[in-house]
Amino acid sequence: MKVSIIFGTRPEAIKLAPLILAMRRDAGFTCRVCVTGQHRQMLDQVLEVFGITPDADLNLMKPGQTLAGLTSSAIAAIDHYLAADKPELVLVQGDTTTVLCSALAAFYHRIPVGHVEAGLRTGDLEHPWPEEANRVLTTRLAAFHFAPTDSSRDNLLREKVDPATIHVTGNTVIDALFLALERARATRPVIPGLPARVLDNGHPVVLITGHRRENFGDGFDSICRAVATLAQRFPAVEFVYPVHLNPNVREPVGRILGEAAHRNVHLIEPLPYLPFIALMDRSRVILTDSGGVQEEAPSLGKPVLVMRDTTERPEAVTAGTVRLVGTDFKRIVDETSRLLSDETAHTTMARSHNPYGDGKAVERIMAVLRTWRPS
Ligand code: UD1
Ligand code: UDP
């Protein structure tokens, strides 16, 4: 079966890498990889870690790109790619602009689409924005829905998706994490841009990431002011923040946290996957608005405070290892302070479990596809 896997950003690359590696080893599949290059540096970091060379690179990223600008150039470029490549199936992952554009372009070519990580929903088109709309629209276009959990399957059933097309597989992020964790733990972590003394001094580490569009402006200002206050309140804690390359993120982070006054705040460049996992593994608390980090952290037994008001990933919240704190200054400061000073509160949240998968999602997706005969 001739499959084209199309993706464009860091999280899609991480979550599709184990599937690409497995399909390329399997004689039953001819697996072609097309990257849109919606992300450039952050995508290339992942391709390098997993040793994946794309068959086609549409190289679309423009600094400060707009959603409409990227959408129009992506649909045109993917259309062109599909016309030449003629796959029997297109696979996409998640909820980015690349996902929606690939699904739409494939639909126009009457090529069936398999959607990996299908059925995540908040039920609110504004949160996350624009990803919730990308999810809903991609579901309407897809022929296969690989839902990571029972609750994502139930979301699809509520939207009247044909049950025969939904397959609960677990999330491929856990397959990726298991592939990478052994390598990350095999050597002493070296975190590019972070002086060795920061991890050698035995101080607790708070890891911060953030990039959600709905948090741009006041939300990011509030997050950064909260980190600055926490850094002053806890001088013996190291706050490590690999800053996303989106200029809307870098501006407030640099303005509020870039001052030399915050000597225990370390702003570094986005990390390659292995050192990032090593840093998660070494952290005491994680503050994030990331989807992937929310899914990986429970496997590592790390408490996560999610700086959003909604989540499409309720499993770890129900299990008690992830808590939603929004972007409210006081809430972030209070909840982080509690986890840093109250051992019982920390232990209650720091339970290692895998609500998002068992590392066998790729196996299940491939088993479904092996039984399918393209018409
Ligand atoms: C995108 C996705 C989001 C996903 C996130 C993962 C959409 C609408 N957004 O958001 O769903 O959660 O990726 O990180 O699809 N940039 C670089 N180099 C890079 C990556 C980004 O310079 O490697 C800068 C560029 O100026 C670029 C900007 O960031 O124009 C925004 O990139 P874009 O992919 O549009 O949005 P993200 O915020 O990264
Ligand atoms: N990640 C990484 N380096 C970093 C920050 C995150 O490799 O500096 C990984 C992280 O482990 C997770 C993924 O990137 O697998 C999450 O990406 P992001 O937060 O950009 O997107 P989201 O998951 O929110 O769509």
PDB file of C-alpha atoms in Angstrom, residues 49-255:
ATOM      1  CA  VAL A  49      16.843  12.878  16.240  1.00  0.00           C
ATOM      2  CA  PHE A  50      14.820  10.123  14.550  1.00  0.00           C
ATOM      3  CA  GLY A  51      17.037   9.952  11.435  1.00  0.00           C
ATOM      4  CA  ILE A  52      14.174  10.708   9.021  1.00  0.00           C
ATOM      5  CA  THR A  53      14.894  12.281   5.638  1.00  0.00           C
ATOM      6  CA  PRO A  54      11.704  13.526   3.949  1.00  0.00           C
ATOM      7  CA  ASP A  55      10.985  12.521   0.356  1.00  0.00           C
ATOM      8  CA  ALA A  56       9.486  15.958  -0.278  1.00  0.00           C
ATOM      9  CA  ASP A  57       9.990  19.250   1.566  1.00  0.00           C
ATOM     10  CA  LEU A  58       7.565  22.038   0.652  1.00  0.00           C
ATOM     11  CA  ASN A  59       9.571  24.501   2.790  1.00  0.00           C
ATOM     12  CA  LEU A  60       6.612  26.821   3.487  1.00  0.00           C
ATOM     13  CA  MET A  61       7.542  28.586   6.740  1.00  0.00           C
ATOM     14  CA  LYS A  62       7.710  32.364   6.633  1.00  0.00           C
ATOM     15  CA  PRO A  63       8.725  34.363   9.708  1.00  0.00           C
ATOM     16  CA  GLY A  64       5.601  35.654  11.469  1.00  0.00           C
ATOM     17  CA  GLN A  65       3.312  33.785   9.048  1.00  0.00           C
ATOM     18  CA  THR A  66      -0.442  34.388   9.238  1.00  0.00           C
ATOM     19  CA  LEU A  67      -2.970  31.570   9.421  1.00  0.00           C
ATOM     20  CA  ALA A  68      -4.599  32.506   6.104  1.00  0.00           C
ATOM     21  CA  GLY A  69      -1.238  33.024   4.374  1.00  0.00           C
ATOM     22  CA  LEU A  70       0.068  29.648   5.491  1.00  0.00           C
ATOM     23  CA  THR A  71      -3.244  27.939   4.722  1.00  0.00           C
ATOM     24  CA  SER A  72      -3.390  29.174   1.153  1.00  0.00           C
ATOM     25  CA  SER A  73       0.230  28.350   0.354  1.00  0.00           C
ATOM     26  CA  ALA A  74      -0.051  24.931   2.062  1.00  0.00           C
ATOM     27  CA  ILE A  75      -3.174  23.846   0.142  1.00  0.00           C
ATOM     28  CA  ALA A  76      -1.591  24.816  -3.174  1.00  0.00           C
ATOM     29  CA  ALA A  77       1.733  23.110  -2.407  1.00  0.00           C
ATOM     30  CA  ILE A  78       0.165  19.907  -1.032  1.00  0.00           C
ATOM     31  CA  ASP A  79      -2.193  19.772  -4.028  1.00  0.00           C
ATOM     32  CA  HIS A  80       0.830  19.865  -6.317  1.00  0.00           C
ATOM     33  CA  TYR A  81       2.639  17.210  -4.277  1.00  0.00           C
ATOM     34  CA  LEU A  82      -0.346  14.826  -4.264  1.00  0.00           C
ATOM     35  CA  ALA A  83      -0.902  15.217  -8.004  1.00  0.00           C
ATOM     36  CA  ALA A  84       2.653  13.987  -8.581  1.00  0.00           C
ATOM     37  CA  ASP A  85       2.930  11.422  -5.776  1.00  0.00           C
ATOM     38  CA  LYS A  86      -0.519   9.776  -6.122  1.00  0.00           C
ATOM     39  CA  PRO A  87      -0.640   7.896  -2.796  1.00  0.00           C
ATOM     40  CA  GLU A  88      -3.474   5.478  -1.988  1.00  0.00           C
ATOM     41  CA  LEU A  89      -3.750   6.916   1.519  1.00  0.00           C
ATOM     42  CA  VAL A  90      -2.679  10.135   3.256  1.00  0.00           C
ATOM     43  CA  LEU A  91      -1.896  10.089   6.975  1.00  0.00           C
ATOM     44  CA  VAL A  92      -1.951  13.222   9.131  1.00  0.00           C
ATOM     45  CA  GLN A  93      -1.581  13.753  12.869  1.00  0.00           C
ATOM     46  CA  GLY A  94      -3.196  16.225  15.236  1.00  0.00           C
ATOM     47  CA  ASP A  95      -4.726  19.642  14.667  1.00  0.00           C
ATOM     48  CA  THR A  96      -2.365  22.076  12.969  1.00  0.00           C
ATOM     49  CA  THR A  97      -2.823  24.120   9.794  1.00  0.00           C
ATOM     50  CA  THR A  98      -0.781  21.463   7.961  1.00  0.00           C
ATOM     51  CA  VAL A  99      -3.257  18.786   9.083  1.00  0.00           C
ATOM     52  CA  LEU A 100      -6.358  20.591   7.861  1.00  0.00           C
ATOM     53  CA  CYS A 101      -4.724  21.623   4.569  1.00  0.00           C
ATOM     54  CA  SER A 102      -3.437  18.085   3.901  1.00  0.00           C
ATOM     55  CA  ALA A 103      -6.838  16.549   4.635  1.00  0.00           C
ATOM     56  CA  LEU A 104      -8.601  19.050   2.388  1.00  0.00           C
ATOM     57  CA  ALA A 105      -6.119  18.697  -0.475  1.00  0.00           C
ATOM     58  CA  ALA A 106      -6.320  14.876  -0.232  1.00  0.00           C
ATOM     59  CA  PHE A 107     -10.129  15.064  -0.193  1.00  0.00           C
ATOM     60  CA  TYR A 108     -10.049  17.127  -3.397  1.00  0.00           C
ATOM     61  CA  HIS A 109      -7.900  14.365  -4.938  1.00  0.00           C
ATOM     62  CA  ARG A 110     -10.353  11.735  -3.611  1.00  0.00           C
ATOM     63  CA  ILE A 111      -7.530  10.143  -1.628  1.00  0.00           C
ATOM     64  CA  PRO A 112      -8.689   8.682   1.722  1.00  0.00           C
ATOM     65  CA  VAL A 113      -7.235  10.304   4.845  1.00  0.00           C
ATOM     66  CA  GLY A 114      -6.233   8.584   8.080  1.00  0.00           C
ATOM     67  CA  HIS A 115      -6.302  10.926  11.059  1.00  0.00           C
ATOM     68  CA  VAL A 116      -3.925  10.033  13.882  1.00  0.00           C
ATOM     69  CA  GLU A 117      -4.920  11.533  17.276  1.00  0.00           C
ATOM     70  CA  ALA A 118      -8.540  11.901  16.198  1.00  0.00           C
ATOM     71  CA  GLY A 119     -11.415  12.938  18.438  1.00  0.00           C
ATOM     72  CA  LEU A 120      -9.743  15.378  20.839  1.00  0.00           C
ATOM     73  CA  ARG A 121     -12.276  18.078  21.699  1.00  0.00           C
ATOM     74  CA  THR A 122     -12.835  20.905  24.138  1.00  0.00           C
ATOM     75  CA  GLY A 123     -16.197  21.709  22.536  1.00  0.00           C
ATOM     76  CA  ASP A 124     -15.155  25.372  22.310  1.00  0.00           C
ATOM     77  CA  LEU A 125     -13.958  26.692  18.938  1.00  0.00           C
ATOM     78  CA  GLU A 126     -12.034  29.495  20.692  1.00  0.00           C
ATOM     79  CA  HIS A 127      -9.929  27.082  22.820  1.00  0.00           C
ATOM     80  CA  PRO A 128      -7.520  26.066  21.505  1.00  0.00           C
ATOM     81  CA  TRP A 129      -7.685  28.482  18.601  1.00  0.00           C
ATOM     82  CA  PRO A 130      -7.583  27.618  15.753  1.00  0.00           C
ATOM     83  CA  GLU A 131      -6.850  23.963  16.555  1.00  0.00           C
ATOM     84  CA  GLU A 132     -10.344  22.974  17.747  1.00  0.00           C
ATOM     85  CA  ALA A 133     -11.737  23.995  14.337  1.00  0.00           C
ATOM     86  CA  ASN A 134      -8.918  22.102  12.581  1.00  0.00           C
ATOM     87  CA  ARG A 135      -9.888  18.958  14.521  1.00  0.00           C
ATOM     88  CA  VAL A 136     -13.591  19.175  13.775  1.00  0.00           C
ATOM     89  CA  LEU A 137     -13.043  19.889  10.070  1.00  0.00           C
ATOM     90  CA  THR A 138     -10.431  17.146   9.673  1.00  0.00           C
ATOM     91  CA  THR A 139     -12.803  14.626  11.252  1.00  0.00           C
ATOM     92  CA  ARG A 140     -15.410  15.444   8.604  1.00  0.00           C
ATOM     93  CA  LEU A 141     -12.867  14.767   5.841  1.00  0.00           C
ATOM     94  CA  ALA A 142     -11.168  11.628   7.223  1.00  0.00           C
ATOM     95  CA  ALA A 143     -11.872   7.978   6.373  1.00  0.00           C
ATOM     96  CA  PHE A 144      -9.935   6.478   9.334  1.00  0.00           C
ATOM     97  CA  HIS A 145     -10.021   7.942  12.838  1.00  0.00           C
ATOM     98  CA  PHE A 146      -7.230   6.722  15.127  1.00  0.00           C
ATOM     99  CA  ALA A 147      -8.502   7.866  18.507  1.00  0.00           C
ATOM    100  CA  PRO A 148      -5.951   7.850  21.329  1.00  0.00           C
ATOM    101  CA  THR A 149      -8.407   7.126  24.168  1.00  0.00           C
ATOM    102  CA  ASP A 150     -11.961   5.961  24.848  1.00  0.00           C
ATOM    103  CA  SER A 151     -13.033   9.518  25.599  1.00  0.00           C
ATOM    104  CA  SER A 152     -11.769  10.732  22.201  1.00  0.00           C
ATOM    105  CA  ARG A 153     -13.674   7.850  20.565  1.00  0.00           C
ATOM    106  CA  ASP A 154     -16.822   8.918  22.457  1.00  0.00           C
ATOM    107  CA  ASN A 155     -16.406  12.492  21.168  1.00  0.00           C
ATOM    108  CA  LEU A 156     -16.419  11.138  17.615  1.00  0.00           C
ATOM    109  CA  LEU A 157     -19.444   8.932  18.250  1.00  0.00           C
ATOM    110  CA  ARG A 158     -21.329  11.967  19.587  1.00  0.00           C
ATOM    111  CA  GLU A 159     -20.602  13.643  16.232  1.00  0.00           C
ATOM    112  CA  LYS A 160     -22.135  10.639  14.436  1.00  0.00           C
ATOM    113  CA  VAL A 161     -18.859   9.387  12.955  1.00  0.00           C
ATOM    114  CA  ASP A 162     -19.313   5.819  11.661  1.00  0.00           C
ATOM    115  CA  PRO A 163     -18.114   3.547  14.534  1.00  0.00           C
ATOM    116  CA  ALA A 164     -16.556   1.137  12.013  1.00  0.00           C
ATOM    117  CA  THR A 165     -14.054   3.852  11.034  1.00  0.00           C
ATOM    118  CA  ILE A 166     -12.921   4.641  14.621  1.00  0.00           C
ATOM    119  CA  HIS A 167     -10.036   2.713  16.162  1.00  0.00           C
ATOM    120  CA  VAL A 168      -8.796   3.320  19.718  1.00  0.00           C
ATOM    121  CA  THR A 169      -5.024   2.957  19.511  1.00  0.00           C
ATOM    122  CA  GLY A 170      -3.410   4.979  22.312  1.00  0.00           C
ATOM    123  CA  ASN A 171      -1.399   8.063  21.448  1.00  0.00           C
ATOM    124  CA  THR A 172       1.733   7.608  19.342  1.00  0.00           C
ATOM    125  CA  VAL A 173       3.425  10.207  21.577  1.00  0.00           C
ATOM    126  CA  ILE A 174       4.000   7.420  24.103  1.00  0.00           C
ATOM    127  CA  ASP A 175       5.594   5.251  21.383  1.00  0.00           C
ATOM    128  CA  ALA A 176       7.905   8.203  20.639  1.00  0.00           C
ATOM    129  CA  LEU A 177       8.629   8.813  24.314  1.00  0.00           C
ATOM    130  CA  PHE A 178       9.537   5.163  24.918  1.00  0.00           C
ATOM    131  CA  LEU A 179      11.811   5.179  21.843  1.00  0.00           C
ATOM    132  CA  ALA A 180      13.600   8.296  23.044  1.00  0.00           C
ATOM    133  CA  LEU A 181      13.619   7.856  26.823  1.00  0.00           C
ATOM    134  CA  GLU A 182      16.121   5.043  26.887  1.00  0.00           C
ATOM    135  CA  ARG A 183      18.499   7.111  24.746  1.00  0.00           C
ATOM    136  CA  ALA A 184      17.873  10.235  26.829  1.00  0.00           C
ATOM    137  CA  ARG A 185      18.599   8.396  30.096  1.00  0.00           C
ATOM    138  CA  ALA A 186      21.677   6.565  28.779  1.00  0.00           C
ATOM    139  CA  THR A 187      23.901   9.623  29.143  1.00  0.00           C
ATOM    140  CA  ARG A 188      24.175  12.535  31.540  1.00  0.00           C
ATOM    141  CA  PRO A 189      21.842  15.243  30.235  1.00  0.00           C
ATOM    142  CA  VAL A 190      23.557  18.096  28.453  1.00  0.00           C
ATOM    143  CA  ILE A 191      21.053  20.854  27.835  1.00  0.00           C
ATOM    144  CA  PRO A 192      22.239  23.169  25.065  1.00  0.00           C
ATOM    145  CA  GLY A 193      22.343  26.748  26.326  1.00  0.00           C
ATOM    146  CA  LEU A 194      22.068  25.808  29.999  1.00  0.00           C
ATOM    147  CA  PRO A 195      25.225  26.075  32.150  1.00  0.00           C
ATOM    148  CA  ALA A 196      26.039  22.628  33.655  1.00  0.00           C
ATOM    149  CA  ARG A 197      25.978  24.115  37.185  1.00  0.00           C
ATOM    150  CA  VAL A 198      22.201  24.648  36.931  1.00  0.00           C
ATOM    151  CA  LEU A 199      21.535  20.917  36.898  1.00  0.00           C
ATOM    152  CA  ASP A 200      24.586  19.997  38.996  1.00  0.00           C
ATOM    153  CA  ASN A 201      23.712  22.118  42.040  1.00  0.00           C
ATOM    154  CA  GLY A 202      20.894  19.772  43.126  1.00  0.00           C
ATOM    155  CA  HIS A 203      18.315  22.586  43.125  1.00  0.00           C
ATOM    156  CA  PRO A 204      14.752  21.721  42.087  1.00  0.00           C
ATOM    157  CA  VAL A 205      13.937  22.593  38.474  1.00  0.00           C
ATOM    158  CA  VAL A 206      10.683  24.111  37.227  1.00  0.00           C
ATOM    159  CA  LEU A 207      10.307  23.574  33.473  1.00  0.00           C
ATOM    160  CA  ILE A 208       8.200  26.064  31.498  1.00  0.00           C
ATOM    161  CA  THR A 209       6.900  25.920  27.904  1.00  0.00           C
ATOM    162  CA  GLY A 210       4.170  27.887  26.154  1.00  0.00           C
ATOM    163  CA  HIS A 211       2.950  28.822  22.698  1.00  0.00           C
ATOM    164  CA  ARG A 212      -0.887  28.845  22.486  1.00  0.00           C
ATOM    165  CA  ARG A 213      -2.287  31.573  20.273  1.00  0.00           C
ATOM    166  CA  GLU A 214      -5.227  32.250  22.615  1.00  0.00           C
ATOM    167  CA  ASN A 215      -2.659  33.155  25.316  1.00  0.00           C
ATOM    168  CA  PHE A 216      -0.908  35.798  23.165  1.00  0.00           C
ATOM    169  CA  GLY A 217      -1.022  39.267  24.725  1.00  0.00           C
ATOM    170  CA  ASP A 218      -2.386  39.449  28.298  1.00  0.00           C
ATOM    171  CA  GLY A 219      -2.104  35.688  28.851  1.00  0.00           C
ATOM    172  CA  PHE A 220       1.635  35.548  28.137  1.00  0.00           C
ATOM    173  CA  ASP A 221       2.257  38.759  30.112  1.00  0.00           C
ATOM    174  CA  SER A 222       0.554  37.182  33.101  1.00  0.00           C
ATOM    175  CA  ILE A 223       2.432  33.859  32.728  1.00  0.00           C
ATOM    176  CA  CYS A 224       5.806  35.652  32.550  1.00  0.00           C
ATOM    177  CA  ARG A 225       5.047  37.915  35.524  1.00  0.00           C
ATOM    178  CA  ALA A 226       4.062  34.820  37.519  1.00  0.00           C
ATOM    179  CA  VAL A 227       7.377  33.109  36.661  1.00  0.00           C
ATOM    180  CA  ALA A 228       9.289  36.272  37.651  1.00  0.00           C
ATOM    181  CA  THR A 229       7.495  36.388  41.012  1.00  0.00           C
ATOM    182  CA  LEU A 230       8.083  32.684  41.640  1.00  0.00           C
ATOM    183  CA  ALA A 231      11.790  33.064  40.815  1.00  0.00           C
ATOM    184  CA  GLN A 232      12.087  35.802  43.435  1.00  0.00           C
ATOM    185  CA  ARG A 233      10.095  33.864  46.024  1.00  0.00           C
ATOM    186  CA  PHE A 234      12.144  30.655  45.474  1.00  0.00           C
ATOM    187  CA  PRO A 235      15.785  31.735  44.904  1.00  0.00           C
ATOM    188  CA  ALA A 236      17.002  28.122  45.313  1.00  0.00           C
ATOM    189  CA  VAL A 237      14.795  26.836  42.497  1.00  0.00           C
ATOM    190  CA  GLU A 238      15.966  26.949  38.863  1.00  0.00           C
ATOM    191  CA  PHE A 239      13.322  28.011  36.308  1.00  0.00           C
ATOM    192  CA  VAL A 240      14.251  26.674  32.868  1.00  0.00           C
ATOM    193  CA  TYR A 241      12.280  27.943  29.886  1.00  0.00           C
ATOM    194  CA  PRO A 242      13.030  26.754  26.316  1.00  0.00           C
ATOM    195  CA  VAL A 243      11.324  29.585  24.444  1.00  0.00           C
ATOM    196  CA  HIS A 244       9.182  28.720  21.395  1.00  0.00           C
ATOM    197  CA  LEU A 245      10.326  30.475  18.188  1.00  0.00           C
ATOM    198  CA  ASN A 246       6.989  32.196  17.517  1.00  0.00           C
ATOM    199  CA  PRO A 247       7.744  35.959  17.698  1.00  0.00           C
ATOM    200  CA  ASN A 248       4.463  36.508  19.615  1.00  0.00           C
ATOM    201  CA  VAL A 249       5.912  34.320  22.360  1.00  0.00           C
ATOM    202  CA  ARG A 250       9.497  35.597  22.293  1.00  0.00           C
ATOM    203  CA  GLU A 251       8.547  39.259  22.663  1.00  0.00           C
ATOM    204  CA  PRO A 252       6.784  39.078  26.084  1.00  0.00           C
ATOM    205  CA  VAL A 253       9.155  36.399  27.395  1.00  0.00           C
ATOM    206  CA  GLY A 254      12.224  38.476  26.499  1.00  0.00           C
ATOM    207  CA  ARG A 255      10.661  41.721  27.785  1.00  0.00           C
TER     208      ARG A 255
END
